[in-house]
XYZ file of C-alpha atoms in Angstrom:
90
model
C 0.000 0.000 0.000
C 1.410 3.731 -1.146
C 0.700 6.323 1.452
C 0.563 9.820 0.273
C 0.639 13.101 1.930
C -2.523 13.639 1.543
C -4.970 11.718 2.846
C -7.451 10.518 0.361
C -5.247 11.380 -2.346
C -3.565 8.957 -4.789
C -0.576 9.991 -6.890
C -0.428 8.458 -10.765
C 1.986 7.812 -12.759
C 2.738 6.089 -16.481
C 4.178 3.190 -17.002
C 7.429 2.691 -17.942
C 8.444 2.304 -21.176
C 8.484 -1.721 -22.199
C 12.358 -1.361 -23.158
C 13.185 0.663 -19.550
C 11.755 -3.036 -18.092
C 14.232 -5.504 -16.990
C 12.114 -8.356 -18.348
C 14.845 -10.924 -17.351
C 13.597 -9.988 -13.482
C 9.898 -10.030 -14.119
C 8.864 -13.758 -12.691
C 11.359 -14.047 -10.551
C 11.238 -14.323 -6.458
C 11.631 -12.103 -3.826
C 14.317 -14.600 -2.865
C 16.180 -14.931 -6.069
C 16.435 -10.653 -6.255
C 17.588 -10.695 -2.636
C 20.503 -13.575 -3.234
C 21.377 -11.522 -6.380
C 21.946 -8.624 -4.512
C 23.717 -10.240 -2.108
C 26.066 -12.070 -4.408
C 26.346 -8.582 -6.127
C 27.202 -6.479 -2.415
C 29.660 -9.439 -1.843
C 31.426 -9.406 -4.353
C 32.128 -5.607 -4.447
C 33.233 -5.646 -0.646
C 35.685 -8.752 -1.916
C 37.101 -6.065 -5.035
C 37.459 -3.336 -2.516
C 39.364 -4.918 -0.404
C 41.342 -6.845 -2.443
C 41.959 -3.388 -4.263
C 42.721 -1.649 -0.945
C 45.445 -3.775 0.167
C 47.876 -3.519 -2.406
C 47.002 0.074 -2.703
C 47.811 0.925 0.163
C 51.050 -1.468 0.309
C 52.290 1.102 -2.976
C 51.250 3.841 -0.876
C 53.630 3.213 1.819
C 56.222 2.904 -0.454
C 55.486 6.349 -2.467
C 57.043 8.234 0.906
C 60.633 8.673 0.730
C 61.088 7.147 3.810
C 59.288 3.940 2.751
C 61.291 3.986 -0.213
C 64.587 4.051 1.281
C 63.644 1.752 3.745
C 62.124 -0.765 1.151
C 65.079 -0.377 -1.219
C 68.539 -0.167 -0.152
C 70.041 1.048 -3.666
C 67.638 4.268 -3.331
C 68.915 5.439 0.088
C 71.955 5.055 -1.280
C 71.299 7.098 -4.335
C 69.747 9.911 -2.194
C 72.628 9.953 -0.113
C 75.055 10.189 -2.451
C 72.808 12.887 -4.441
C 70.762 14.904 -2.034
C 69.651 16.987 -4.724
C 67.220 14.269 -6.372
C 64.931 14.136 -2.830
C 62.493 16.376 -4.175
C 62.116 14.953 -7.427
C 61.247 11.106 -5.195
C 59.042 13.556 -2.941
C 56.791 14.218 -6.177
């Protein structure tokens, strides 16, 4: 049941257009829409995450810290050439 507003008052609308349907849903459960969604929200959470980590793994690493203490040859080159810092702080 759609409550409105106002009581006593019904709001109409058209249709929608038959190619705007997603016939492929139309006879199908409540149950079989919910588990789609579900499989749907899971496996975006599982892609986020699995994004995330290495993400933020090559994050670490963009710092010139994490750099230098990642790879042994770059603290070495930005000791022997102080002048290249700012181009690894970019």
């Amino acid at each position: 049941m759609i409550q409105y507003s106002e009581p006593f008052a019904m709001e109409v609308l058209e249709a929608p257009q038959p190619e705007d349907v997603l016939w492929k849903n139309v006879g199908k459960t409540h149950k079989e829409l919910q588990l789609g969604k579900l499989i749907s929200f899971g496996l975006t959470v599982t892609l986020c995450l699995l994004w995330t980590i290495p993400m933020g793994f090559i994050s670490t690493l963009s710092s010139i810290q994490g750099l230098r203490a990642e790879f042994e040859f770059i603290d070495n080159l930005l000791n022997r050439y102080p002048w290249l810092v700012p181009f690894f702080a970019q």
